[in-house]
Structures are given as C-alpha cells and as structure tokens.
PDB file of C-alpha atoms in Angstrom:
ATOM      1  CA  MET A   1    -115.412-105.203  57.136  1.00 42.00           C
ATOM      2  CA  LYS A   2    -113.478-105.682  54.409  1.00 40.00           C
ATOM      3  CA  LYS A   3    -113.793-102.152  53.049  1.00 40.00           C
ATOM      4  CA  LYS A   4    -112.586-100.337  55.872  1.00 40.00           C
ATOM      5  CA  TRP A   5    -109.658-103.063  56.483  1.00 37.00           C
ATOM      6  CA  THR A   6    -108.556-102.029  52.599  1.00 41.00           C
ATOM      7  CA  ILE A   7    -108.581 -98.786  53.551  1.00 39.00           C
ATOM      8  CA  LEU A   8    -106.626 -98.709  56.698  1.00 35.00           C
ATOM      9  CA  LEU A   9    -103.789-100.624  54.776  1.00 36.00           C
ATOM     10  CA  CYS A  10    -103.688 -98.216  51.938  1.00 39.00           C
ATOM     11  CA  SER A  11    -103.512 -95.402  54.366  1.00 43.00           C
ATOM     12  CA  VAL A  12    -100.186 -97.212  55.760  1.00 38.00           C
ATOM     13  CA  MET A  13     -98.711 -97.873  53.157  1.00 40.00           C
ATOM     14  CA  LEU A  14     -99.423 -93.721  51.755  1.00 36.00           C
ATOM     15  CA  VAL A  15     -97.404 -92.728  54.976  1.00 39.00           C
ATOM     16  CA  GLY A  16     -94.394 -95.383  54.676  1.00 43.00           C
ATOM     17  CA  LEU A  17     -94.856 -94.440  50.795  1.00 39.00           C
ATOM     18  CA  LEU A  18     -94.052 -90.907  51.399  1.00 36.00           C
ATOM     19  CA  ALA A  19     -91.542 -91.298  54.606  1.00 42.00           C
ATOM     20  CA  ALA A  20     -89.081 -93.119  52.500  1.00 40.00           C
ATOM     21  CA  CYS A  21     -89.524 -90.287  50.095  1.00 40.00           C
ATOM     22  CA  GLY A  22     -88.605 -87.178  52.751  1.00 45.00           C
ATOM     23  CA  ASN A  23     -85.770 -89.955  53.749  1.00 43.00           C
ATOM     24  CA  GLU A  24     -84.215 -90.154  50.387  1.00 40.00           C
ATOM     25  CA  LYS A  25     -84.215 -86.009  50.194  1.00 38.00           C
ATOM     26  CA  ASP A  26     -82.409 -85.734  53.317  1.00 39.00           C
ATOM     27  CA  ALA A  27     -79.478 -87.970  51.984  1.00 39.00           C
ATOM     28  CA  THR A  28     -78.527 -86.368  48.989  1.00 39.00           C
ATOM     29  CA  PRO A  29     -75.511 -83.906  49.682  1.00 39.00           C
ATOM     30  CA  PRO A  30     -75.289 -80.357  48.642  1.00 39.00           C
ATOM     31  CA  THR A  31     -74.437 -78.892  46.045  1.00 38.00           C
ATOM     32  CA  THR A  32     -71.741 -76.371  45.581  1.00 36.00           C
ATOM     33  CA  GLU A  33     -71.786 -74.122  42.828  1.00 38.00           C
ATOM     34  CA  PRO A  34     -68.318 -73.739  40.942  1.00 37.00           C
ATOM     35  CA  THR A  35     -66.038 -70.333  41.728  1.00 35.00           C
ATOM     36  CA  ASN A  36     -63.856 -68.324  39.153  1.00 34.00           C
ATOM     37  CA  GLU A  37     -62.038 -67.265  41.616  1.00 36.00           C
ATOM     38  CA  ALA A  38     -58.129 -68.060  41.386  1.00 33.00           C
ATOM     39  CA  VAL A  39     -56.078 -69.327  44.092  1.00 33.00           C
ATOM     40  CA  THR A  40     -53.293 -66.944  44.506  1.00 31.00           C
ATOM     41  CA  PRO A  41     -49.869 -69.323  45.489  1.00 31.00           C
ATOM     42  CA  ALA A  42     -48.502 -68.008  48.717  1.00 30.00           C
ATOM     43  CA  VAL A  43     -44.958 -65.828  47.811  1.00 32.00           C
ATOM     44  CA  THR A  44     -41.818 -65.795  49.974  1.00 41.00           C
ATOM     45  CA  GLU A  45     -40.939 -61.873  51.114  1.00 49.00           C
ATOM     46  CA  GLY A  46     -38.083 -60.680  48.636  1.00 42.00           C
ATOM     47  CA  GLN A  47     -37.961 -64.024  46.718  1.00 50.00           C
ATOM     48  CA  ASP A  48     -37.088 -62.527  42.953  1.00 62.00           C
ATOM     49  CA  LYS A  49     -38.250 -59.222  43.413  1.00 89.00           C
ATOM     50  CA  TYR A  50     -35.082 -57.908  41.654  1.00 97.00           C
ATOM     51  CA  GLN A  51     -33.821 -58.169  38.536  1.00 97.00           C
ATOM     52  CA  ASP A  52     -30.280 -60.854  38.729  1.00 98.00           C
ATOM     53  CA  GLY A  53     -27.451 -57.911  37.409  1.00 98.00           C
ATOM     54  CA  ALA A  54     -25.520 -55.909  38.650  1.00 98.00           C
ATOM     55  CA  TYR A  55     -26.621 -51.894  39.939  1.00 98.00           C
ATOM     56  CA  TYR A  56     -24.761 -48.450  40.168  1.00 98.00           C
ATOM     57  CA  ALA A  57     -25.641 -45.119  40.933  1.00 98.00           C
ATOM     58  CA  GLU A  58     -23.474 -42.585  42.791  1.00 98.00           C
ATOM     59  CA  GLY A  59     -24.404 -38.872  43.973  1.00 98.00           C
ATOM     60  CA  THR A  60     -23.751 -35.553  44.097  1.00 97.00           C
ATOM     61  CA  LEU A  61     -20.143 -33.792  45.321  1.00 96.00           C
ATOM     62  CA  ASP A  62     -20.332 -32.642  48.396  1.00 96.00           C
ATOM     63  CA  GLU A  63     -18.343 -29.144  48.186  1.00 94.00           C
ATOM     64  CA  SER A  64     -17.669 -28.751  51.500  1.00 94.00           C
ATOM     65  CA  SER A  65     -16.128 -32.020  52.727  1.00 94.00           C
ATOM     66  CA  GLY A  66     -14.720 -32.902  48.852  1.00 96.00           C
ATOM     67  CA  TRP A  67     -16.354 -36.275  48.800  1.00 97.00           C
ATOM     68  CA  LYS A  68     -18.915 -38.042  46.387  1.00 98.00           C
ATOM     69  CA  PRO A  69     -20.838 -40.989  47.416  1.00 98.00           C
ATOM     70  CA  TYR A  70     -21.489 -44.018  45.328  1.00 98.00           C
ATOM     71  CA  VAL A  71     -23.163 -47.585  45.127  1.00 98.00           C
ATOM     72  CA  VAL A  72     -22.709 -50.797  43.352  1.00 98.00           C
ATOM     73  CA  LEU A  73     -25.226 -53.399  44.194  1.00 98.00           C
ATOM     74  CA  SER A  74     -25.138 -57.361  42.450  1.00 98.00           C
ATOM     75  CA  VAL A  75     -28.631 -59.124  42.668  1.00 98.00           C
ATOM     76  CA  LYS A  76     -28.096 -62.535  42.261  1.00 98.00           C
ATOM     77  CA  ASP A  77     -31.619 -65.431  42.574  1.00 97.00           C
ATOM     78  CA  GLY A  78     -34.021 -61.807  43.092  1.00 97.00           C
ATOM     79  CA  ALA A  79     -32.199 -61.078  45.941  1.00 98.00           C
ATOM     80  CA  ILE A  80     -29.186 -58.607  46.891  1.00 98.00           C
ATOM     81  CA  ALA A  81     -26.066 -60.435  46.767  1.00 98.00           C
ATOM     82  CA  THR A  82     -23.267 -57.792  47.340  1.00 98.00           C
ATOM     83  CA  VAL A  83     -23.159 -54.197  48.683  1.00 98.00           C
ATOM     84  CA  ASP A  84     -20.317 -51.452  48.190  1.00 98.00           C
ATOM     85  CA  TRP A  85     -20.963 -48.248  49.654  1.00 98.00           C
ATOM     86  CA  ASN A  86     -17.872 -45.927  49.501  1.00 98.00           C
ATOM     87  CA  PHE A  87     -16.805 -42.643  48.227  1.00 98.00           C
ATOM     88  CA  VAL A  88     -14.302 -40.925  45.955  1.00 98.00           C
ATOM     89  CA  SER A  89     -12.566 -37.520  46.720  1.00 97.00           C
ATOM     90  CA  SER A  90     -12.152 -34.432  44.386  1.00 95.00           C
ATOM     91  CA  LYS A  91      -8.867 -34.276  45.569  1.00 93.00           C
ATOM     92  CA  GLY A  92      -7.279 -37.890  44.516  1.00 94.00           C
ATOM     93  CA  GLY A  93      -6.439 -40.343  46.586  1.00 94.00           C
ATOM     94  CA  PRO A  94      -7.899 -43.209  47.446  1.00 96.00           C
ATOM     95  CA  ASP A  95     -11.185 -44.067  47.723  1.00 97.00           C
ATOM     96  CA  LYS A  96     -12.968 -43.400  51.075  1.00 97.00           C
ATOM     97  CA  LYS A  97     -12.918 -47.438  52.486  1.00 97.00           C
ATOM     98  CA  THR A  98      -9.006 -47.560  51.356  1.00 96.00           C
ATOM     99  CA  LEU A  99      -8.121 -44.145  52.842  1.00 96.00           C
ATOM    100  CA  ASP A 100     -10.161 -45.579  56.357  1.00 96.00           C
ATOM    101  CA  LYS A 101      -8.341 -48.449  56.657  1.00 96.00           C
ATOM    102  CA  ALA A 102      -4.889 -47.747  56.124  1.00 95.00           C
ATOM    103  CA  GLY A 103      -5.786 -44.982  59.079  1.00 94.00           C
ATOM    104  CA  ASN A 104      -5.528 -41.677  57.370  1.00 93.00           C
ATOM    105  CA  TYR A 105     -10.048 -41.096  58.312  1.00 93.00           C
ATOM    106  CA  GLY A 106      -9.566 -41.701  61.770  1.00 88.00           C
ATOM    107  CA  MET A 107     -12.974 -41.135  63.064  1.00 93.00           C
ATOM    108  CA  LYS A 108     -12.106 -43.305  66.551  1.00 90.00           C
ATOM    109  CA  ALA A 109      -8.833 -42.148  66.510  1.00 88.00           C
ATOM    110  CA  LYS A 110      -9.915 -38.487  66.187  1.00 88.00           C
ATOM    111  CA  GLY A 111     -12.598 -38.178  66.588  1.00 84.00           C
ATOM    112  CA  ASN A 112     -13.575 -41.029  69.656  1.00 85.00           C
ATOM    113  CA  ALA A 113     -16.009 -42.724  67.711  1.00 90.00           C
ATOM    114  CA  GLN A 114     -17.046 -46.640  68.668  1.00 91.00           C
ATOM    115  CA  ALA A 115     -16.358 -47.522  65.059  1.00 96.00           C
ATOM    116  CA  ASP A 116     -14.461 -46.134  62.038  1.00 96.00           C
ATOM    117  CA  TRP A 117     -15.834 -45.393  58.861  1.00 97.00           C
ATOM    118  CA  TYR A 118     -15.463 -47.986  57.060  1.00 97.00           C
ATOM    119  CA  GLU A 119     -17.084 -50.514  59.907  1.00 97.00           C
ATOM    120  CA  GLN A 120     -19.429 -49.183  60.807  1.00 97.00           C
ATOM    121  CA  ALA A 121     -20.167 -48.577  56.422  1.00 98.00           C
ATOM    122  CA  ALA A 122     -19.560 -52.225  56.440  1.00 98.00           C
ATOM    123  CA  LYS A 123     -22.265 -52.676  59.198  1.00 98.00           C
ATOM    124  CA  ALA A 124     -24.834 -50.627  57.199  1.00 98.00           C
ATOM    125  CA  GLU A 125     -24.253 -52.927  53.712  1.00 98.00           C
ATOM    126  CA  GLN A 126     -24.868 -56.274  55.601  1.00 98.00           C
ATOM    127  CA  PHE A 127     -28.406 -54.336  57.457  1.00 98.00           C
ATOM    128  CA  LEU A 128     -29.425 -53.828  53.616  1.00 98.00           C
ATOM    129  CA  ILE A 129     -28.729 -56.980  52.445  1.00 98.00           C
ATOM    130  CA  GLU A 130     -30.297 -58.661  55.777  1.00 98.00           C
ATOM    131  CA  LYS A 131     -33.766 -56.288  55.266  1.00 98.00           C
ATOM    132  CA  GLN A 132     -33.183 -56.025  51.338  1.00 98.00           C
ATOM    133  CA  ASP A 133     -35.282 -52.768  51.129  1.00 98.00           C
ATOM    134  CA  PRO A 134     -33.279 -49.685  51.399  1.00 98.00           C
ATOM    135  CA  ALA A 135     -36.304 -48.298  53.055  1.00 98.00           C
ATOM    136  CA  ALA A 136     -35.550 -49.998  56.257  1.00 98.00           C
ATOM    137  CA  ILE A 137     -32.672 -47.642  57.036  1.00 98.00           C
ATOM    138  CA  THR A 138     -35.342 -45.319  58.362  1.00 98.00           C
ATOM    139  CA  LEU A 139     -33.455 -41.752  58.637  1.00 98.00           C
ATOM    140  CA  ASP A 140     -33.287 -38.920  60.872  1.00 97.00           C
ATOM    141  CA  GLY A 141     -33.278 -35.427  60.105  1.00 97.00           C
ATOM    142  CA  GLU A 142     -29.329 -35.442  60.112  1.00 97.00           C
ATOM    143  CA  GLY A 143     -29.656 -38.591  57.452  1.00 97.00           C
ATOM    144  CA  LYS A 144     -28.299 -40.685  60.532  1.00 97.00           C
ATOM    145  CA  THR A 145     -30.453 -43.984  61.912  1.00 98.00           C
ATOM    146  CA  ASP A 146     -31.245 -46.091  64.842  1.00 96.00           C
ATOM    147  CA  ALA A 147     -32.897 -49.156  62.867  1.00 97.00           C
ATOM    148  CA  ILE A 148     -28.634 -50.220  62.580  1.00 98.00           C
ATOM    149  CA  THR A 149     -27.093 -51.538  65.959  1.00 96.00           C
ATOM    150  CA  GLY A 150     -23.597 -49.756  66.336  1.00 95.00           C
ATOM    151  CA  VAL A 151     -24.126 -47.238  63.066  1.00 97.00           C
ATOM    152  CA  SER A 152     -24.271 -43.634  64.202  1.00 96.00           C
ATOM    153  CA  ILE A 153     -22.779 -42.007  60.357  1.00 97.00           C
ATOM    154  CA  HIS A 154     -25.164 -40.759  58.338  1.00 97.00           C
ATOM    155  CA  VAL A 155     -26.339 -43.567  55.815  1.00 98.00           C
ATOM    156  CA  ASN A 156     -28.633 -41.201  53.719  1.00 98.00           C
ATOM    157  CA  ASP A 157     -26.110 -41.917  51.016  1.00 98.00           C
ATOM    158  CA  LEU A 158     -26.222 -45.302  51.061  1.00 98.00           C
ATOM    159  CA  ALA A 159     -30.352 -45.977  51.523  1.00 98.00           C
ATOM    160  CA  VAL A 160     -30.819 -42.896  48.556  1.00 98.00           C
ATOM    161  CA  LEU A 161     -28.802 -44.799  45.896  1.00 98.00           C
ATOM    162  CA  ALA A 162     -29.366 -47.869  46.810  1.00 98.00           C
ATOM    163  CA  LYS A 163     -32.553 -46.859  46.167  1.00 98.00           C
ATOM    164  CA  GLN A 164     -32.167 -44.920  42.460  1.00 98.00           C
ATOM    165  CA  ALA A 165     -29.909 -48.186  41.720  1.00 98.00           C
ATOM    166  CA  LEU A 166     -32.626 -50.684  42.172  1.00 98.00           C
ATOM    167  CA  ASP A 167     -34.800 -48.292  40.238  1.00 98.00           C
ATOM    168  CA  ALA A 168     -32.750 -47.873  37.446  1.00 97.00           C
ATOM    169  CA  GLY A 169     -32.348 -51.467  37.136  1.00 98.00           C
ATOM    170  CA  PRO A 170     -29.161 -53.062  36.020  1.00 98.00           C
ATOM    171  CA  THR A 171     -26.266 -51.426  34.308  1.00 97.00           C
ATOM    172  CA  GLU A 172     -23.579 -53.323  32.455  1.00 97.00           C
ATOM    173  CA  PRO A 173     -20.471 -53.604  34.236  1.00 97.00           C
ATOM    174  CA  GLY A 174     -17.183 -52.214  32.523  1.00 97.00           C
ATOM    175  CA  ALA A 175     -13.724 -54.219  32.020  1.00 97.00           C
ATOM    176  CA  TYR A 176     -11.978 -53.162  34.545  1.00 98.00           C
ATOM    177  CA  LYS A 177     -11.569 -54.488  38.406  1.00 98.00           C
ATOM    178  CA  ASP A 178     -13.123 -52.157  41.684  1.00 97.00           C
ATOM    179  CA  GLY A 179     -10.708 -50.575  43.484  1.00 96.00           C
ATOM    180  CA  SER A 180      -8.465 -47.191  43.911  1.00 97.00           C
ATOM    181  CA  TYR A 181      -5.525 -46.846  41.524  1.00 97.00           C
ATOM    182  CA  HIS A 182      -2.053 -44.578  41.735  1.00 97.00           C
ATOM    183  CA  ALA A 183       0.496 -43.700  39.694  1.00 98.00           C
ATOM    184  CA  GLU A 184       3.323 -41.669  39.383  1.00 98.00           C
ATOM    185  CA  ALA A 185       6.536 -40.395  37.657  1.00 98.00           C
ATOM    186  CA  ALA A 186       9.891 -41.623  38.336  1.00 97.00           C
ATOM    187  CA  GLU A 187      11.112 -38.245  39.396  1.00 97.00           C
ATOM    188  CA  PHE A 188      10.724 -34.268  38.796  1.00 98.00           C
ATOM    189  CA  ASP A 189      10.881 -32.892  35.862  1.00 96.00           C
ATOM    190  CA  PRO A 190      13.781 -30.739  36.101  1.00 95.00           C
ATOM    191  CA  ALA A 191      12.574 -28.141  34.068  1.00 93.00           C
ATOM    192  CA  SER A 192       9.575 -27.765  35.779  1.00 93.00           C
ATOM    193  CA  GLY A 193       9.820 -28.664  39.145  1.00 96.00           C
ATOM    194  CA  TRP A 194       7.012 -31.031  39.305  1.00 97.00           C
ATOM    195  CA  LYS A 195       6.257 -34.929  39.183  1.00 98.00           C
ATOM    196  CA  GLY A 196       3.145 -36.143  37.398  1.00 98.00           C
ATOM    197  CA  THR A 197       0.681 -38.421  39.569  1.00 98.00           C
ATOM    198  CA  VAL A 198      -2.648 -39.454  38.360  1.00 98.00           C
ATOM    199  CA  ASP A 199      -5.248 -41.439  40.680  1.00 98.00           C
ATOM    200  CA  LEU A 200      -7.867 -43.380  39.170  1.00 98.00           C
ATOM    201  CA  THR A 201     -11.397 -44.834  41.100  1.00 98.00           C
ATOM    202  CA  VAL A 202     -13.112 -47.772  38.855  1.00 98.00           C
ATOM    203  CA  ALA A 203     -16.168 -48.990  40.544  1.00 98.00           C
ATOM    204  CA  ASN A 204     -19.438 -51.321  38.845  1.00 98.00           C
ATOM    205  CA  GLY A 205     -15.681 -52.268  36.193  1.00 98.00           C
ATOM    206  CA  LYS A 206     -15.477 -48.338  35.290  1.00 98.00           C
ATOM    207  CA  ILE A 207     -13.548 -45.624  35.554  1.00 98.00           C
ATOM    208  CA  ILE A 208     -15.321 -43.557  38.150  1.00 98.00           C
ATOM    209  CA  ASN A 209     -13.012 -40.683  38.913  1.00 98.00           C
ATOM    210  CA  ALA A 210     -10.236 -39.573  37.403  1.00 98.00           C
ATOM    211  CA  PHE A 211      -7.437 -36.882  39.165  1.00 98.00           C
ATOM    212  CA  PHE A 212      -4.748 -35.895  37.047  1.00 98.00           C
ATOM    213  CA  SER A 213      -2.284 -33.019  38.921  1.00 98.00           C
ATOM    214  CA  GLY A 214       1.556 -33.253  40.358  1.00 98.00           C
ATOM    215  CA  VAL A 215       3.611 -32.677  43.522  1.00 97.00           C
ATOM    216  CA  ASN A 216       6.925 -30.462  44.095  1.00 97.00           C
ATOM    217  CA  GLU A 217      10.022 -30.724  46.289  1.00 97.00           C
ATOM    218  CA  ALA A 218       8.171 -28.904  49.142  1.00 96.00           C
ATOM    219  CA  GLY A 219       5.122 -31.300  48.773  1.00 96.00           C
ATOM    220  CA  GLU A 220       2.198 -29.055  47.276  1.00 97.00           C
ATOM    221  CA  ASP A 221      -0.077 -30.650  45.121  1.00 97.00           C
ATOM    222  CA  LYS A 222      -0.305 -29.660  41.632  1.00 97.00           C
ATOM    223  CA  GLN A 223      -4.094 -28.529  41.123  1.00 97.00           C
ATOM    224  CA  ALA A 224      -4.052 -26.955  44.233  1.00 96.00           C
ATOM    225  CA  ASN A 225      -1.925 -24.825  43.966  1.00 96.00           C
ATOM    226  CA  SER A 226      -3.055 -23.831  40.049  1.00 97.00           C
ATOM    227  CA  ILE A 227      -6.169 -22.577  41.969  1.00 96.00           C
ATOM    228  CA  GLU A 228      -4.961 -20.504  44.073  1.00 96.00           C
ATOM    229  CA  GLY A 229      -3.712 -18.911  41.256  1.00 94.00           C
ATOM    230  CA  LYS A 230       0.330 -19.543  42.356  1.00 93.00           C
ATOM    231  CA  TYR A 231       0.849 -21.447  38.818  1.00 92.00           C
ATOM    232  CA  GLY A 232      -0.887 -18.499  37.024  1.00 88.00           C
ATOM    233  CA  MET A 233      -1.230 -20.309  33.096  1.00 92.00           C
ATOM    234  CA  LYS A 234      -3.027 -17.481  32.337  1.00 89.00           C
ATOM    235  CA  ALA A 235      -1.835 -13.934  34.050  1.00 85.00           C
ATOM    236  CA  ASN A 236       2.211 -15.286  32.985  1.00 85.00           C
ATOM    237  CA  GLY A 237       1.494 -17.098  29.814  1.00 81.00           C
ATOM    238  CA  GLY A 238      -1.902 -15.674  28.203  1.00 80.00           C
ATOM    239  CA  SER A 239      -3.407 -19.198  28.599  1.00 88.00           C
ATOM    240  CA  ILE A 240      -7.552 -19.565  27.967  1.00 89.00           C
ATOM    241  CA  ALA A 241      -7.748 -21.256  31.370  1.00 95.00           C
ATOM    242  CA  GLU A 242      -5.921 -22.023  34.724  1.00 97.00           C
ATOM    243  CA  TRP A 243      -3.818 -25.468  34.794  1.00 97.00           C
ATOM    244  CA  HIS A 244      -6.476 -26.815  36.980  1.00 97.00           C
ATOM    245  CA  GLU A 245      -9.022 -26.246  34.190  1.00 97.00           C
ATOM    246  CA  GLU A 246      -7.405 -27.793  32.397  1.00 97.00           C
ATOM    247  CA  ALA A 247      -6.271 -30.910  33.308  1.00 98.00           C
ATOM    248  CA  GLN A 248     -10.054 -31.423  34.745  1.00 97.00           C
ATOM    249  CA  ALA A 249     -11.227 -31.536  31.506  1.00 98.00           C
ATOM    250  CA  ALA A 250      -8.887 -33.838  30.547  1.00 98.00           C
ATOM    251  CA  GLN A 251      -9.810 -36.262  33.772  1.00 98.00           C
ATOM    252  CA  ASP A 252     -14.122 -35.990  32.165  1.00 98.00           C
ATOM    253  CA  PHE A 253     -12.485 -36.870  28.575  1.00 98.00           C
ATOM    254  CA  LEU A 254     -10.976 -39.482  30.029  1.00 98.00           C
ATOM    255  CA  ILE A 255     -14.219 -40.978  32.398  1.00 98.00           C
ATOM    256  CA  GLU A 256     -15.785 -40.315  29.166  1.00 98.00           C
ATOM    257  CA  LYS A 257     -14.093 -42.802  26.810  1.00 98.00           C
ATOM    258  CA  GLN A 258     -12.852 -44.652  29.695  1.00 98.00           C
ATOM    259  CA  ASP A 259      -9.468 -45.789  28.033  1.00 98.00           C
ATOM    260  CA  PRO A 260      -6.273 -43.406  28.650  1.00 98.00           C
ATOM    261  CA  ALA A 261      -4.995 -44.641  24.274  1.00 98.00           C
ATOM    262  CA  ALA A 262      -8.268 -42.291  23.508  1.00 98.00           C
ATOM    263  CA  ILE A 263      -6.016 -39.221  24.116  1.00 98.00           C
ATOM    264  CA  THR A 264      -3.673 -38.794  20.654  1.00 98.00           C
ATOM    265  CA  MET A 265      -0.837 -36.640  21.034  1.00 98.00           C
ATOM    266  CA  ASN A 266       1.236 -35.376  19.100  1.00 97.00           C
ATOM    267  CA  GLY A 267       5.123 -34.860  18.994  1.00 96.00           C
ATOM    268  CA  GLU A 268       4.955 -32.264  22.185  1.00 96.00           C
ATOM    269  CA  GLY A 269       2.819 -34.446  24.222  1.00 96.00           C
ATOM    270  CA  LYS A 270       0.058 -32.536  23.363  1.00 97.00           C
ATOM    271  CA  THR A 271      -3.518 -33.529  22.056  1.00 98.00           C
ATOM    272  CA  ASP A 272      -6.090 -32.177  19.557  1.00 96.00           C
ATOM    273  CA  VAL A 273      -9.386 -34.589  20.469  1.00 97.00           C
ATOM    274  CA  ILE A 274     -10.035 -32.907  24.321  1.00 98.00           C
ATOM    275  CA  SER A 275     -11.278 -29.363  23.344  1.00 95.00           C
ATOM    276  CA  GLY A 276      -9.805 -26.508  25.644  1.00 94.00           C
ATOM    277  CA  VAL A 277      -6.825 -28.744  26.371  1.00 97.00           C
ATOM    278  CA  THR A 278      -3.530 -26.943  25.370  1.00 95.00           C
ATOM    279  CA  ILE A 279      -1.864 -28.530  28.517  1.00 96.00           C
ATOM    280  CA  HIS A 280       0.810 -31.310  27.993  1.00 96.00           C
ATOM    281  CA  VAL A 281      -1.308 -34.373  28.663  1.00 98.00           C
ATOM    282  CA  SER A 282       1.613 -37.030  28.458  1.00 97.00           C
ATOM    283  CA  ASP A 283       2.207 -37.319  31.621  1.00 97.00           C
ATOM    284  CA  PHE A 284      -1.283 -37.665  31.881  1.00 98.00           C
ATOM    285  CA  VAL A 285      -1.512 -40.869  29.645  1.00 98.00           C
ATOM    286  CA  THR A 286       0.631 -42.884  30.672  1.00 98.00           C
ATOM    287  CA  LEU A 287       0.697 -42.912  33.775  1.00 98.00           C
ATOM    288  CA  SER A 288      -2.888 -43.954  33.520  1.00 98.00           C
ATOM    289  CA  GLN A 289      -1.899 -46.398  31.828  1.00 98.00           C
ATOM    290  CA  LYS A 290       0.959 -47.785  34.470  1.00 98.00           C
ATOM    291  CA  ALA A 291      -2.419 -47.039  37.511  1.00 98.00           C
ATOM    292  CA  LEU A 292      -4.798 -49.135  35.099  1.00 98.00           C
ATOM    293  CA  GLU A 293      -2.795 -52.168  35.169  1.00 97.00           C
ATOM    294  CA  GLY A 294      -3.462 -53.200  38.392  1.00 93.00           C
ATOM    295  CA  ALA A 295      -7.102 -52.930  37.508  1.00 97.00           C
ATOM    296  CA  ASN A 296      -6.948 -55.359  34.499  1.00 92.00           C
TER     297      ASN A 296
END
C-alpha cells in the first residue's frame, strides 16, 4: 500500500512540475530581430527646394512683335520669394510693364481684355510663388493656361524661363537697380538735325538691353530711318556699314562691358575699342551715363 501511495505522489508532483515549466515558457515575451532600415523623417513639400539667391534667364527676340522676354527670381529660405516676368523692346523705350502701366499698351482699352497685361502678369507671378514649381503652369498648344484664374495672356515664356533660371542655379546680381532708363540730348544738333536718345533696361542688376538712336523734328527715329534706307551712310558716305548696324554694335559692347566708360573716345567723339564702329559715339556714352544715374 505504501508503495502505491509513493508512486501516486510522484506522478502528481511530476505533472505539476511540467505544468509550471509550460507556464513559465509561455510567459516569456517574444524577441524582435534588429533592423537596419533607416527611418526617413517627413519632409515638408517645397522646404529647402531651391538654393537661396538670385536667378535670371532671358528668351529670344520675337521678330514679329519686337519683344524679348526675361525672368528674374529670388529665392529665400529655399522657396521662391519674388518673380519679375517682363519684356524688352528691340525698338527701345521702356520695358513692357512700364509701358503698360503708363497706358501705352492698352489690352483693355484696345482689345477689350478682362485686365491689362501687367495685371495678368502679376497674377501669373503670384501663382508661381504659391505653387513653387513652373510645371504647375500647365500650357495649351497656344502657350496659354487654364490653371490661373483671370489670366488669358500667353504665359509660356514665364513657365519656360522660370524653369530655365532655376535649373541654371543662382547668378551674381549686377551693381545697378532694376528698371528702364531713358536719356536724351537737350536739343537738336544744328548740323545733323538729330537729337540723340538712349534707352537702357536693367534686370538682375545688369544692363540687358540698350538702344542708341535719335529723333528729328519730324519725330522720326534714327535707327528706323537707317533700317528703311533713308539715312544712307553706305550709299552716300561710302561707309562699311549702315548707321543702325554700327549703333547696334555699340549697344552690344555696352551690354558686354556693363559700363559706358569702357567706350573710350578720341577728340572727335569716335572710338577704336569697338570693331567696325566708325560713327560718333559720344552721345551714346554721355547719355548712357546720364540714364544710369537713376540706377546707381
């Protein structure tokens, strides 16, 4: 009898021991294998998207309209802060915005548009600042957009040049103040009958457009007069080039050098520093300096 009770007691103890071991195993928390995957922090859209600085791009001259587009952007804290989309004219005079604000472009008055060009341009500029991406300005086949309320003008130049400027990276601004500048001689030259004129456009601190011409008492423009063959410097004076061609070479030289003083002159008001230019450039130099007084 004692033997039976001993066997029974051992069996009970063995079952209890096994149960306790089983419960202890089940209570052990599962282990997690370590991972090498890095946790990527959330990035706010547009944050630090662009490098701070000034950006600039210009397009090509449209021969039919005589306008050439350009865009100046500024980036602050990684975001586009300001946008200036504008045009310069091959015929001189102020930039397109200045001309329009003075009432001399007249999309509303002459074309029954819902708003003048400069007003629609401002909406397009603001849209780019809000969206922070030129690709947001979706274009149709005519270069217009349905993405910007109240804008019916062609905006392809803004979209293309803004992207071009941003892709190129920041550029060092020049020393002048942006704007359009005009200067003209005080009176008509008694010998030639012309009064010299100069128009300059500054963008991103640099001279991007120059127009050296003149006007006579009939109101004719000297460059236009030469282009039409009325001045006749080659035919009448045996010159190697027409007056407007030499004037345009002087314009290009000023844009390259960015300083009228770079055009050195002799006692007759002519220069040896610009190849192919034999005309008097004294008016161009002095009037350019006078025009830039407002840009310093």
